[in-house]
Coordinates of C-alpha atoms in Angstrom, one line a residue:
X1 CA -51.9 30.7 -32.1
X2 CA -54.5 29.4 -29.7
X3 CA -55.9 30.8 -26.8
X4 CA -54.3 27.0 -25.0
X5 CA -50.4 27.8 -26.4
X6 CA -52.0 31.0 -24.0
X7 CA -53.2 29.9 -20.5
X8 CA -53.0 26.2 -20.2
X9 CA -49.2 25.4 -20.7
X10 CA -48.7 24.9 -17.5
X11 CA -52.5 24.4 -15.9
X12 CA -52.2 20.6 -15.5
X13 CA -50.0 20.5 -12.5
X14 CA -51.7 17.3 -11.9
X15 CA -53.4 17.9 -8.4
X16 CA -56.4 18.0 -7.2
X17 CA -58.4 18.9 -4.0
X18 CA -57.2 17.9 -0.6
X19 CA -58.8 18.0 2.8
X20 CA -56.2 20.5 5.7
X21 CA -52.5 20.9 4.6
X22 CA -51.5 19.7 8.7
X23 CA -52.6 15.8 7.3
X24 CA -49.7 15.5 4.5
X25 CA -46.4 15.0 6.3
X26 CA -43.8 16.0 3.6
X27 CA -40.5 14.6 5.8
X28 CA -38.3 13.1 3.4
X29 CA -37.2 10.2 5.9
X30 CA -41.1 9.1 4.5
X31 CA -39.9 8.8 0.9
X32 CA -38.8 5.3 -0.1
X33 CA -35.5 4.7 -1.4
X34 CA -36.9 3.1 -4.3
X35 CA -37.7 6.4 -5.1
X36 CA -35.0 8.6 -3.9
X37 CA -33.0 6.6 -6.2
X38 CA -31.9 8.5 -9.1
X39 CA -34.5 11.5 -8.7
X40 CA -34.3 15.2 -8.8
X41 CA -38.0 15.6 -7.0
X42 CA -40.6 14.0 -6.1
X43 CA -44.2 13.9 -6.4
X44 CA -45.0 13.5 -3.2
X45 CA -48.4 13.7 -4.1
X46 CA -51.1 15.5 -6.5
X47 CA -54.5 15.2 -7.1
X48 CA -56.3 17.3 -10.5
X49 CA -60.4 17.1 -10.1
X50 CA -62.4 18.4 -13.4
X51 CA -65.7 19.1 -13.1
X52 CA -68.0 19.4 -16.4
X53 CA -71.6 21.3 -16.8
X54 CA -73.0 23.2 -19.9
X55 CA -71.3 26.4 -19.0
X56 CA -68.1 25.8 -17.3
X57 CA -65.4 24.0 -15.9
X58 CA -64.2 24.1 -12.5
X59 CA -60.6 22.4 -11.6
X60 CA -59.1 22.2 -8.4
X61 CA -55.4 21.3 -7.8
X62 CA -54.0 20.1 -4.9
X63 CA -50.3 19.5 -5.1
X64 CA -47.0 18.9 -3.0
X65 CA -43.0 18.3 -4.8
X66 CA -40.3 17.9 -3.0
X67 CA -37.1 19.3 -4.5
X68 CA -34.2 17.3 -3.5
X69 CA -31.3 19.4 -4.9
X70 CA -31.1 22.5 -7.1
X71 CA -31.5 20.3 -10.2
X72 CA -35.1 20.3 -9.7
X73 CA -35.1 23.7 -8.2
X74 CA -38.0 24.8 -11.0
X75 CA -40.4 22.3 -9.8
X76 CA -40.9 25.2 -6.8
X77 CA -42.9 26.7 -8.7
X78 CA -46.0 28.7 -9.4
X79 CA -47.7 29.1 -12.4
X80 CA -51.8 30.0 -14.1
X81 CA -52.7 31.7 -17.4
X82 CA -55.8 32.8 -17.5
X83 CA -57.8 35.1 -19.1
X84 CA -59.7 38.6 -17.7
X85 CA -63.7 37.5 -18.2
X86 CA -63.4 33.5 -19.6
X87 CA -61.8 32.3 -16.5
X88 CA -60.4 32.7 -13.7
X89 CA -58.2 31.5 -10.7
X90 CA -59.0 31.3 -6.8
X91 CA -58.4 30.4 -3.7
X92 CA -54.9 29.8 -4.4
X93 CA -52.7 28.7 -1.0
X94 CA -48.6 28.3 -1.3
X95 CA -46.8 26.3 1.4
X96 CA -43.0 25.7 2.0
X97 CA -42.2 22.9 4.0
X98 CA -38.1 21.9 4.6
X99 CA -37.1 17.9 5.4
X100 CA -37.9 17.4 7.9
X101 CA -41.9 18.4 7.0
X102 CA -41.9 21.3 9.2
X103 CA -44.1 23.9 8.1
X104 CA -41.4 27.2 7.2
X105 CA -43.6 29.5 4.6
X106 CA -46.8 30.0 3.9
X107 CA -46.6 32.4 1.3
X108 CA -49.0 36.2 1.0
X109 CA -50.9 36.8 -1.5
X110 CA -49.0 39.7 -2.5
X111 CA -45.9 37.3 -3.4
X112 CA -47.7 35.8 -6.1
X113 CA -47.2 38.3 -8.8
X114 CA -49.6 38.8 -11.6
X115 CA -48.3 39.7 -15.1
X116 CA -50.2 40.8 -18.3
X117 CA -47.9 39.8 -21.4
X118 CA -46.9 42.5 -23.4
X119 CA -44.8 42.6 -26.5
X120 CA -44.9 44.8 -29.6
X121 CA -46.0 41.0 -31.5
X122 CA -48.4 40.4 -29.3
X123 CA -52.3 41.6 -28.7
X124 CA -54.1 39.4 -25.9
X125 CA -56.3 39.6 -22.9
X126 CA -54.3 37.2 -20.9
X127 CA -53.2 37.2 -17.3
X128 CA -50.3 35.3 -15.5
X129 CA -50.5 34.7 -11.5
X130 CA -46.6 33.6 -10.6
X131 CA -44.6 32.6 -7.8
X132 CA -41.1 31.3 -7.9
X133 CA -39.5 29.8 -4.5
X134 CA -35.4 30.3 -3.9
X135 CA -34.4 27.3 -1.5
X136 CA -30.9 28.2 0.0
X137 CA -31.0 24.6 1.5
X138 CA -32.5 21.3 -0.1
X139 CA -34.6 19.1 0.6
X140 CA -37.7 21.5 -0.2
X141 CA -41.5 20.7 -0.9
X142 CA -43.6 23.5 -2.4
X143 CA -47.2 22.2 -1.3
X144 CA -49.6 24.2 -4.2
X145 CA -54.1 24.3 -3.9
X146 CA -55.9 26.9 -6.3
X147 CA -58.7 26.5 -7.8
X148 CA -59.5 27.4 -11.9
X149 CA -62.9 28.2 -13.1
X150 CA -62.8 28.2 -16.6
X151 CA -66.1 29.5 -18.8
X152 CA -65.3 28.5 -21.8
X153 CA -65.3 24.6 -21.9
X154 CA -63.0 23.9 -25.3
X155 CA -60.7 21.6 -24.2
X156 CA -59.0 20.0 -21.4
X157 CA -55.3 19.7 -21.5
X158 CA -53.3 15.9 -21.5
X159 CA -52.6 14.5 -18.3
X160 CA -49.5 13.5 -17.3
X161 CA -48.7 11.6 -13.8
X162 CA -45.2 12.3 -14.0
X163 CA -44.0 16.0 -15.2
X164 CA -40.6 15.7 -16.1
X165 CA -37.2 12.8 -16.3
X166 CA -35.5 12.2 -12.7
X167 CA -38.6 12.7 -11.3
X168 CA -41.3 10.1 -9.0
X169 CA -43.9 9.8 -7.8
X170 CA -45.7 8.9 -4.3
X171 CA -49.4 9.0 -5.7
X172 CA -51.0 11.1 -8.2
X173 CA -54.6 11.1 -9.7
X174 CA -57.2 12.5 -11.8
X175 CA -61.1 12.9 -11.6
X176 CA -63.6 14.0 -14.4
X177 CA -67.1 14.3 -13.4
X178 CA -69.4 14.9 -16.1
X179 CA -72.3 16.7 -14.2
X180 CA -74.6 17.0 -18.0
X181 CA -73.8 13.6 -19.4
X182 CA -71.8 12.1 -22.2
X183 CA -70.0 15.5 -22.8
X184 CA -66.1 13.4 -22.7
X185 CA -64.3 10.9 -24.6
X186 CA -61.0 9.2 -23.5
X187 CA -58.0 7.4 -24.3
X188 CA -55.2 6.2 -21.7
X189 CA -51.4 5.3 -22.8
X190 CA -49.8 3.8 -20.3
X191 CA -52.2 3.4 -17.4
X192 CA -53.8 0.7 -17.8
X193 CA -57.6 0.2 -16.6
X194 CA -59.4 3.5 -14.4
X195 CA -59.6 2.8 -10.4
X196 CA -62.9 3.9 -10.5
X197 CA -65.2 4.4 -13.8
X198 CA -68.6 5.3 -13.5
X199 CA -71.4 6.6 -16.8
X200 CA -70.5 10.1 -16.0
X201 CA -66.6 10.1 -14.0
X202 CA -64.0 8.5 -14.4
X203 CA -60.8 8.2 -12.0
X204 CA -57.0 7.3 -12.2
X205 CA -54.6 6.8 -10.0
X206 CA -50.5 6.3 -10.4
X207 CA -48.5 5.3 -7.3
X208 CA -45.3 4.5 -6.4
X209 CA -43.5 5.4 -10.0
X210 CA -40.0 5.6 -10.8
X211 CA -37.8 8.2 -12.2
X212 CA -37.6 8.1 -15.6
X213 CA -34.3 9.0 -17.0
X214 CA -33.6 10.5 -20.5
X215 CA -31.9 8.7 -23.3
X216 CA -30.6 9.7 -26.3
X217 CA -32.6 9.5 -30.1
X218 CA -35.8 8.7 -27.7
X219 CA -38.8 10.0 -28.6
X220 CA -40.6 13.3 -27.6
X221 CA -41.2 12.2 -24.2
X222 CA -44.9 13.3 -24.6
X223 CA -45.1 10.3 -26.2
X224 CA -44.2 8.0 -24.0
X225 CA -44.7 9.6 -20.7
X226 CA -48.1 7.6 -19.5
X227 CA -51.0 9.9 -19.5
X228 CA -54.8 10.4 -20.0
X229 CA -55.6 12.6 -23.0
X230 CA -59.8 13.8 -22.8
X231 CA -61.8 15.1 -25.7
X232 CA -65.0 17.4 -25.0
X233 CA -68.0 16.6 -27.1
X234 CA -70.0 19.6 -26.0
X235 CA -67.9 22.6 -26.5
X236 CA -67.7 26.5 -25.7
X237 CA -65.9 28.8 -26.5
X238 CA -66.7 32.6 -25.8
X239 CA -70.6 32.6 -28.0
X240 CA -69.3 29.8 -30.2
X241 CA -71.0 26.6 -28.4
X242 CA -71.3 23.2 -30.5
X243 CA -71.5 19.4 -29.9
X244 CA -68.5 17.3 -31.5
X245 CA -67.9 13.9 -31.7
X246 CA -64.8 13.3 -35.1
X247 CA -62.7 15.1 -36.8
X248 CA -65.0 15.8 -39.6
X249 CA -67.4 17.7 -37.3
X250 CA -64.6 19.6 -35.6
X251 CA -63.9 20.6 -39.3
X252 CA -67.0 22.1 -40.0
X253 CA -67.7 23.5 -36.6
X254 CA -63.9 25.3 -37.0
X255 CA -64.1 26.2 -40.5
X256 CA -68.2 27.8 -39.9
X257 CA -68.2 29.1 -36.2
X258 CA -64.1 30.3 -36.8
X259 CA -63.8 31.4 -39.9
X260 CA -66.5 31.7 -42.3
X261 CA -67.9 34.8 -40.6
X262 CA -64.4 36.4 -40.9
X263 CA -64.8 36.6 -44.7
X264 CA -66.2 40.1 -44.8
X265 CA -64.9 41.4 -47.5
X266 CA -65.9 40.4 -51.3
X267 CA -63.5 38.1 -53.3
X268 CA -64.1 40.0 -56.3
X269 CA -62.8 43.8 -54.4
X270 CA -59.3 41.5 -53.3
X271 CA -58.6 40.3 -56.6
X272 CA -59.2 44.3 -57.8
X273 CA -57.0 45.0 -54.6
X274 CA -53.8 42.4 -56.0
X275 CA -54.1 42.7 -59.5
X276 CA -51.5 45.0 -60.2
X277 CA -49.6 41.7 -58.8
X278 CA -50.6 39.4 -61.1
X279 CA -50.3 39.4 -65.5
X280 CA -53.1 37.6 -67.8
X281 CA -50.3 35.3 -68.6
X282 CA -50.3 33.6 -65.3
X283 CA -51.3 30.6 -64.6
X284 CA -52.9 29.2 -61.1
X285 CA -49.2 28.1 -59.7
X286 CA -46.6 31.5 -60.7
X287 CA -50.5 33.1 -58.9
X288 CA -50.5 31.6 -55.9
X289 CA -46.3 31.8 -56.0
X290 CA -46.9 35.5 -56.3
X291 CA -49.5 36.0 -53.8
X292 CA -47.7 34.2 -50.9
X293 CA -44.2 36.5 -52.2
X294 CA -46.9 39.2 -51.7
X295 CA -48.1 38.0 -48.2
X296 CA -44.2 37.6 -46.9
X297 CA -43.3 40.7 -48.6
X298 CA -46.5 43.3 -47.4
X299 CA -47.5 41.5 -44.4
X300 CA -46.2 41.0 -40.5
X301 CA -47.0 38.7 -38.0
X302 CA -48.8 39.1 -35.1
X303 CA -50.4 37.6 -32.4
X304 CA -53.7 38.7 -31.5
X305 CA -55.6 36.2 -28.7
X306 CA -58.2 38.9 -27.4
X307 CA -61.3 37.5 -26.5
X308 CA -62.5 35.1 -29.2
X309 CA -59.0 35.6 -30.9
X310 CA -57.5 32.2 -29.5
X311 CA -59.0 30.9 -32.6
X312 CA -60.9 32.8 -34.8
X313 CA -59.2 34.7 -37.0
X314 CA -58.9 38.5 -37.4
X315 CA -61.3 39.9 -40.1
X316 CA -60.7 39.4 -43.2
X317 CA -60.8 42.7 -44.5
X318 CA -58.5 44.2 -41.1
X319 CA -55.7 41.8 -42.6
X320 CA -55.9 43.5 -45.8
X321 CA -56.0 47.4 -44.7
X322 CA -53.1 46.7 -42.0
X323 CA -51.6 43.9 -43.4
X324 CA -50.7 41.9 -40.0
X325 CA -52.4 39.0 -38.6
X326 CA -51.1 35.5 -36.7
X327 CA -50.8 32.3 -38.4
X328 CA -54.8 31.6 -38.5
X329 CA -55.9 35.2 -40.0
X330 CA -52.8 35.1 -42.0
X331 CA -53.7 32.0 -44.2
X332 CA -57.0 32.6 -44.3
X333 CA -56.1 36.0 -45.9
X334 CA -54.2 33.7 -48.4
X335 CA -57.0 31.5 -48.9
X336 CA -58.6 34.3 -50.1
X337 CA -56.6 35.5 -52.4
X338 CA -55.9 32.3 -53.8
X339 CA -59.6 31.9 -53.8
X340 CA -60.7 35.4 -55.8
X341 CA -58.6 34.5 -58.9
X342 CA -59.9 30.4 -58.8
X343 CA -57.4 28.8 -56.8
X344 CA -58.6 25.6 -54.4
X345 CA -56.6 26.7 -50.6
X346 CA -57.4 24.4 -47.6
X347 CA -57.0 25.9 -44.1
X348 CA -55.4 23.1 -41.7
X349 CA -54.8 23.1 -38.5
X350 CA -51.0 21.2 -37.0
X351 CA -48.8 20.4 -34.3
X352 CA -45.9 22.4 -34.9
X353 CA -42.6 21.6 -33.3
X354 CA -39.6 20.0 -34.6
X355 CA -40.1 16.9 -32.8
X356 CA -42.8 15.8 -35.6
X357 CA -45.9 15.5 -32.8
X358 CA -49.1 13.7 -35.3
X359 CA -53.0 14.4 -34.9
X360 CA -54.2 11.4 -34.5
X361 CA -56.5 10.0 -36.4
X362 CA -58.6 7.8 -34.3
X363 CA -59.2 10.0 -31.6
X364 CA -60.4 13.5 -31.4
X365 CA -59.7 16.4 -29.2
X366 CA -59.4 20.1 -29.9
X367 CA -56.2 20.1 -27.7
X368 CA -53.6 18.6 -30.1
X369 CA -53.2 21.9 -32.9
X370 CA -51.5 25.0 -32.3
X371 CA -50.9 26.0 -35.5
X372 CA -52.5 27.2 -39.4
X373 CA -50.9 27.2 -42.5
X374 CA -52.9 26.0 -45.7
X375 CA -52.7 23.6 -48.8
X376 CA -53.6 24.7 -52.1
X377 CA -54.7 22.2 -54.9
X378 CA -54.0 23.0 -58.2
X379 CA -54.2 20.9 -61.4
X380 CA -53.8 17.5 -59.6
X381 CA -50.8 18.6 -56.9
X382 CA -51.0 19.8 -53.4
X383 CA -49.2 22.6 -51.9
X384 CA -48.2 23.5 -48.5
X385 CA -47.1 26.8 -47.1
X386 CA -46.8 28.6 -43.3
X387 CA -48.0 32.3 -43.8
X388 CA -46.1 33.7 -41.2
X389 CA -42.3 32.2 -42.5
X390 CA -40.5 35.3 -44.0
X391 CA -37.9 33.5 -45.7
X392 CA -39.4 29.6 -47.0
X393 CA -39.6 29.5 -50.0
X394 CA -43.2 28.4 -51.6
X395 CA -44.3 24.9 -51.1
X396 CA -41.9 24.7 -48.5
X397 CA -42.6 24.0 -44.6
X398 CA -39.9 23.3 -43.1
X399 CA -39.1 21.2 -39.7
X400 CA -41.9 23.0 -37.6
X401 CA -44.7 21.9 -40.0
X402 CA -43.5 19.0 -42.0
X403 CA -44.0 15.2 -42.2
X404 CA -47.0 15.2 -39.5
X405 CA -51.1 14.2 -40.0
X406 CA -52.4 17.6 -39.6
X407 CA -57.1 18.3 -39.8
X408 CA -57.9 19.8 -43.1
X409 CA -61.3 21.9 -42.3
X410 CA -63.5 23.2 -44.5
X411 CA -67.5 23.9 -44.3
X412 CA -68.1 20.2 -45.7
X413 CA -65.7 18.2 -43.5
X414 CA -62.3 17.7 -41.3
X415 CA -60.5 15.1 -42.9
X416 CA -56.8 13.7 -41.1
X417 CA -54.1 14.5 -43.8
X418 CA -50.2 14.5 -44.2
X419 CA -48.1 17.1 -44.7
X420 CA -44.9 16.6 -46.8
X421 CA -41.2 14.5 -45.3
X422 CA -38.4 16.8 -47.0
X423 CA -34.9 15.0 -48.4
X424 CA -31.9 16.2 -45.8
X425 CA -28.9 16.5 -47.6
X426 CA -25.7 18.6 -47.3
X427 CA -22.6 18.4 -49.5
X428 CA -19.4 19.2 -48.5
X429 CA -16.6 19.9 -51.2
X430 CA -13.4 21.2 -50.0
X431 CA -10.2 22.0 -51.7
X432 CA -6.6 22.5 -49.3
X433 CA -3.9 24.0 -51.1
X434 CA -1.0 22.2 -49.3
X435 CA 2.1 24.3 -49.3
X436 CA 6.2 23.3 -49.3
X437 CA 6.4 24.7 -45.1
X438 CA 3.0 22.9 -44.3
X439 CA 0.7 25.6 -44.5
X440 CA -2.8 24.8 -45.7
X441 CA -5.3 27.5 -47.8
X442 CA -8.2 25.8 -48.2
X443 CA -12.1 26.6 -49.6
X444 CA -15.0 24.8 -48.5
X445 CA -18.6 24.9 -50.4
X446 CA -21.0 23.6 -48.3
X447 CA -24.6 22.9 -50.1
X448 CA -27.0 22.2 -48.2
X449 CA -30.5 20.8 -49.7
X450 CA -34.2 19.6 -49.1
X451 CA -34.6 20.7 -44.8
X452 CA -32.2 22.2 -43.9
X453 CA -32.9 25.3 -45.4
X454 CA -35.2 26.1 -43.7
X455 CA -32.7 26.7 -40.1
X456 CA -30.1 28.0 -42.8
X457 CA -32.8 30.5 -44.1
X458 CA -34.3 31.5 -40.5
X459 CA -31.6 31.8 -38.7
X460 CA -28.8 33.9 -41.2
X461 CA -31.8 36.3 -42.0
X462 CA -31.9 37.4 -37.6
X463 CA -28.3 37.3 -36.3
X464 CA -26.4 40.2 -35.8
X465 CA -22.7 41.3 -37.6
X466 CA -21.5 39.7 -34.8
X467 CA -23.5 36.1 -34.9
X468 CA -22.6 36.0 -38.5
X469 CA -19.4 35.7 -37.5
X470 CA -19.2 33.1 -35.0
X471 CA -21.4 31.4 -37.6
X472 CA -18.6 31.0 -40.1
X473 CA -16.2 30.3 -37.9
X474 CA -18.5 27.6 -36.4
X475 CA -18.2 26.3 -40.2
X476 CA -14.5 25.9 -40.0
X477 CA -14.3 25.1 -36.6
X478 CA -12.1 21.2 -37.0
X479 CA -9.5 23.4 -38.5
X480 CA -6.0 24.7 -36.4
X481 CA -6.6 28.2 -35.9
X482 CA -8.5 28.8 -39.3
X483 CA -7.8 32.8 -40.5
X484 CA -11.7 33.2 -42.9
X485 CA -11.3 35.4 -45.5
X486 CA -13.9 34.9 -47.6
X487 CA -17.3 33.9 -46.8
X488 CA -20.7 34.3 -49.1
X489 CA -24.2 32.2 -49.4
X490 CA -26.1 32.0 -51.9
X491 CA -29.7 30.7 -52.1
X492 CA -31.4 28.7 -55.3
X493 CA -35.1 29.1 -55.1
X494 CA -35.2 26.8 -57.8
X495 CA -33.7 23.7 -55.7
X496 CA -34.2 24.7 -52.5
X497 CA -30.5 24.4 -52.0
X498 CA -28.5 26.7 -49.7
X499 CA -25.1 27.1 -51.1
X500 CA -21.9 28.3 -49.0
X501 CA -18.7 29.1 -49.6
X502 CA -15.6 29.7 -47.3
X503 CA -12.0 30.9 -47.1
X504 CA -8.8 30.4 -45.0
X505 CA -5.5 30.1 -44.4
X506 CA -3.9 28.0 -41.7
X507 CA -0.3 27.6 -40.6
X508 CA -0.6 24.4 -38.3
X509 CA -2.7 21.7 -40.0
X510 CA -0.9 19.9 -40.7
X511 CA 1.1 17.5 -38.2
X512 CA 4.7 17.1 -39.1
X513 CA 6.4 13.8 -38.4
X514 CA 10.1 13.5 -39.6
X515 CA 9.7 13.0 -43.1
X516 CA 6.1 12.5 -43.3
X517 CA 3.3 15.0 -43.1
X518 CA -0.4 13.9 -41.0
X519 CA -3.5 16.0 -42.1
X520 CA -6.8 15.3 -40.5
X521 CA -9.5 14.0 -42.7
X522 CA -12.5 14.3 -40.9
X523 CA -13.6 17.8 -40.5
X524 CA -17.3 17.1 -39.4
X525 CA -19.0 16.9 -42.5
X526 CA -20.6 13.5 -42.3
X527 CA -22.8 13.7 -38.6
X528 CA -23.5 10.5 -37.8
X529 CA -24.6 9.5 -34.7
X530 CA -22.8 10.0 -31.1
X531 CA -23.9 6.9 -29.1
X532 CA -24.0 6.8 -25.4
X533 CA -23.3 3.7 -23.8
X534 CA -26.1 2.0 -22.0
X535 CA -26.2 -1.1 -20.6
X536 CA -30.0 -0.4 -19.7
X537 CA -31.6 1.1 -22.5
X538 CA -35.2 1.6 -21.3
X539 CA -36.7 3.9 -24.4
X540 CA -37.2 3.5 -28.3
X541 CA -34.4 4.5 -30.6
X542 CA -36.1 7.4 -33.2
X543 CA -34.4 8.6 -36.0
X544 CA -36.9 11.1 -37.3
X545 CA -35.5 11.9 -41.2
X546 CA -33.5 10.4 -43.4
X547 CA -29.8 11.8 -43.7
X548 CA -27.6 11.8 -46.4
X549 CA -24.1 13.9 -46.1
X550 CA -21.1 13.5 -48.7
X551 CA -17.8 15.1 -48.4
X552 CA -14.9 15.8 -51.1
X553 CA -11.8 16.6 -50.1
X554 CA -8.9 17.3 -52.9
X555 CA -5.7 18.0 -51.5
X556 CA -3.4 19.9 -54.2
X557 CA 0.6 19.7 -53.9
X558 CA 3.6 20.4 -55.5
X559 CA 6.1 18.1 -52.9
X560 CA 7.9 15.4 -53.5
X561 CA 5.6 13.0 -51.2
X562 CA 3.6 10.0 -51.5
X563 CA 0.5 9.4 -49.9
X564 CA -0.4 6.4 -47.8
X565 CA -3.8 4.6 -49.6
X566 CA -6.3 3.7 -47.0
X567 CA -8.5 0.2 -48.6
X568 CA -11.9 1.4 -49.5
X569 CA -14.7 1.0 -47.2
X570 CA -18.5 0.5 -48.4
X571 CA -20.6 -0.5 -44.9
X572 CA -24.1 -0.9 -45.1
X573 CA -26.7 -2.2 -42.7
X574 CA -30.9 -1.9 -41.6
X575 CA -29.8 1.8 -40.0
X576 CA -28.0 3.0 -43.1
X577 CA -24.8 3.2 -45.4
X578 CA -21.3 4.1 -45.3
X579 CA -18.7 4.8 -47.7
X580 CA -14.7 6.1 -47.5
X581 CA -12.2 6.1 -50.9
X582 CA -9.2 7.1 -52.3
X583 CA -7.1 8.6 -55.1
X584 CA -4.6 9.4 -56.3
X585 CA -2.4 11.3 -59.1
X586 CA 0.7 13.4 -59.8
X587 CA 0.3 16.4 -57.4
X588 CA -3.4 16.0 -56.4
X589 CA -5.1 13.2 -53.5
X590 CA -8.8 12.9 -53.2
X591 CA -11.2 11.6 -50.6
X592 CA -14.8 10.6 -50.6
X593 CA -16.8 9.8 -47.8
X594 CA -20.5 9.2 -47.6
X595 CA -22.7 9.1 -44.9
X596 CA -26.5 8.0 -44.8
X597 CA -29.0 7.9 -42.0
X598 CA -32.4 5.7 -42.8
X599 CA -35.1 7.5 -41.1
X600 CA -36.9 4.7 -38.4
X601 CA -38.1 3.5 -35.0
X602 CA -36.5 1.0 -32.6
X603 CA -37.4 -1.6 -29.8
X604 CA -34.6 -0.8 -27.4
X605 CA -33.2 -4.0 -27.0
X606 CA -31.4 -3.4 -30.4
X607 CA -29.6 -0.6 -29.1
X608 CA -26.4 -2.5 -28.7
X609 CA -26.6 -3.6 -32.1
X610 CA -27.0 0.4 -33.3
X611 CA -24.6 2.1 -31.5
X612 CA -21.7 -0.9 -32.3
X613 CA -23.1 0.1 -36.2
X614 CA -22.2 4.2 -35.3
X615 CA -19.1 3.4 -33.3
X616 CA -17.6 1.3 -36.6
X617 CA -18.4 4.7 -38.8
X618 CA -16.9 6.6 -35.8
X619 CA -13.2 5.1 -35.8
X620 CA -12.7 5.1 -39.5
X621 CA -14.1 8.5 -39.5
X622 CA -10.3 9.1 -37.1
X623 CA -8.2 7.9 -40.3
X624 CA -5.9 10.7 -41.1
X625 CA -3.6 11.5 -44.7
X626 CA -0.5 11.1 -44.4
X627 CA 2.2 11.8 -46.9
X628 CA 5.8 10.3 -47.6
X629 CA 9.0 11.6 -49.3
X630 CA 9.6 9.4 -52.1
X631 CA 13.2 7.8 -50.7

C-alpha cells in the first residue's frame, strides 16, 4: 500500500559512514570464536548515519558482512529501492574479500543492475538497484558503502543491529543527527541507554552480539530482536507537510492531507449511480453488505504508487469510473459509497500480516502501517471489511488484519482501536465402512469455522485444476493409498463455515494380526503442536490463537469382531484441553477426540512443562482400534 513497502523494505541494512575501506581487516581469523559458534554469517561492522533537515533525509551506509557458508549466501546482496524525482542512491562502492581479508573484486557500476518493477497489478515510479554476489567458495565478505538521499522526510525504518537468525555482530551502530531541532522521537527495545545523546542527536552502538537462534512457537523476530524505532515530528511527503507529535494529530493530518482532497465526486452522484443495487426497504446493514459485494464484483486491485500515491489514494471519481484501485483507494471509495447512504464509515490504518503486529498505542510513528481497511458503525455495532479481498464475506477480515491494534483516521482525530479476533474451529466427521476382507470405504466431512475459512476461500479460488487435485489428496494423506471417489465443498456465508466432503476407498488400510484387525485412529484431524526437545530454550513461547479441533469417527461393520475399548481420557491444563472416548454397539464403533489450544504467551522457563503436556497428548493419539474375534 504505502511508499514504505516499495522502497525501504531493504533500506536499513544497518550501516554507515566509513573513511577508507583499506583500513579494515576482514580476515576470518580475526573473528572471535564466540561469534563464529552457530553462526552462518557475521556483521563485521555496520554503520548507519541519518541526517535530518527541513527538506530531506540523508542516509549514509557502510557495512561489511562475512558469509561463513552457503546458508547465508543471500547476505552477499545489495538492494536499494528509490523513487525517481523523490530520492536517489549515489556513491555506491561494493568490494568482495576472501577469507584472508584480501580484496578479490571491486564491483563495477555496470554490474549493479537497475530495474523498474513491472506488473499488471502495479503502477508506480519505483526503481531498484541490485547486486547479488555468487560465491564459489566460503567464507567471503561483502563490503558496501553508499548514500541514499530522500527528498520527502516522512518516516525512518526501524533499525536492527542484527538482521537475522544465525548471524552474529562484531560492531553495529546508528547515529541520528537533527539539523533542525525537535524533529524526531525514538524508543529502544533491548538496546539500553544510548552511547551518546545530545539535544540534536543520538547514537547507539552494539558490539560482540552472539547469534540468535530461531525456535518453534516464538514471537515474531521483529518483536524479539533489539531495535531502535524512530518517529519524525516534521514530516513531508511530496507537497504534503506537517508537524505531528501523536496518533491523534497523525490521524487528522493523514485524513485531511492524503484522503480528503481525493473526494472529488459528490455523495448525491454516488448514490444516484448505485441506486439500482439498493431496494427502498433495505436497512443500513443490508445496504452496507450490498455495497461491499459491489466492490468485490465490480472492482479490481491495482497498486497505484506514482508520485504521492504511496499514501494518497486515487481520486474517488477515478475508482468509480475505472473500477480499480489499491487498498486505500478501494477503502476510501467504499466509505464514500456508505456515507452516500448515511452509513458511518471510518478509514483504518493497519499493519497487515499473519504475525499480528499491532500499532503501539504509546509510540507514534508513520512506519507502523502497510495497509488500509474500513470500519462501519451501524446501530451501535462495528463492522470491519477489507475491500481488497474478492472472497472474504462481509465483516470478516481473516488472519491478515484481525486481532491487532490499528489506527482509525478521521478529520477530527486519530484513535487507536483493535480489530476483532475470530474463533478457529475445525470439526471432522468420518464415516468408515469396514468390509470382511479389510477394505475401507470412507466419507470424510470437514467443517471449518472462523479464521480458517479465509485460507480455504482464497486458496481454492486461485487454484488450477492440478492444484485442486493436490489439495484433495492432502486432505486424505494420512490414509494408505486412498482412491478419491468424490469431492465437493460448500460455503455457508451466514455461519462463516466452509464444508468439505471427500469420499475415498482404501485396500490396505487395515493391518491383519492373526485373528485381529488393527485400524489407525489418528488421521491428523487434531492440530496438536509439535514441541521439539530443547534444553536451552531462549525465546518466550507464543500461541497466537484459541483453537478447537474435534474428530468423530464412526466405523460400521457386520463382522463377528469385538473392539478393544480404551479407557476414556480427559486432560485439562493452562495450555489447553484434550479428550478421547470410545463407544460400541452392534455393528458400530464410535471414537470421539477433541483438542483445544488456549491462546497465550509463556516465559521460556515453562518450555519443559509445555512440551510435557503436548507430548502426553501425542502419545494418546498413537492409539489404534483393535478388533478381535469373539472366540
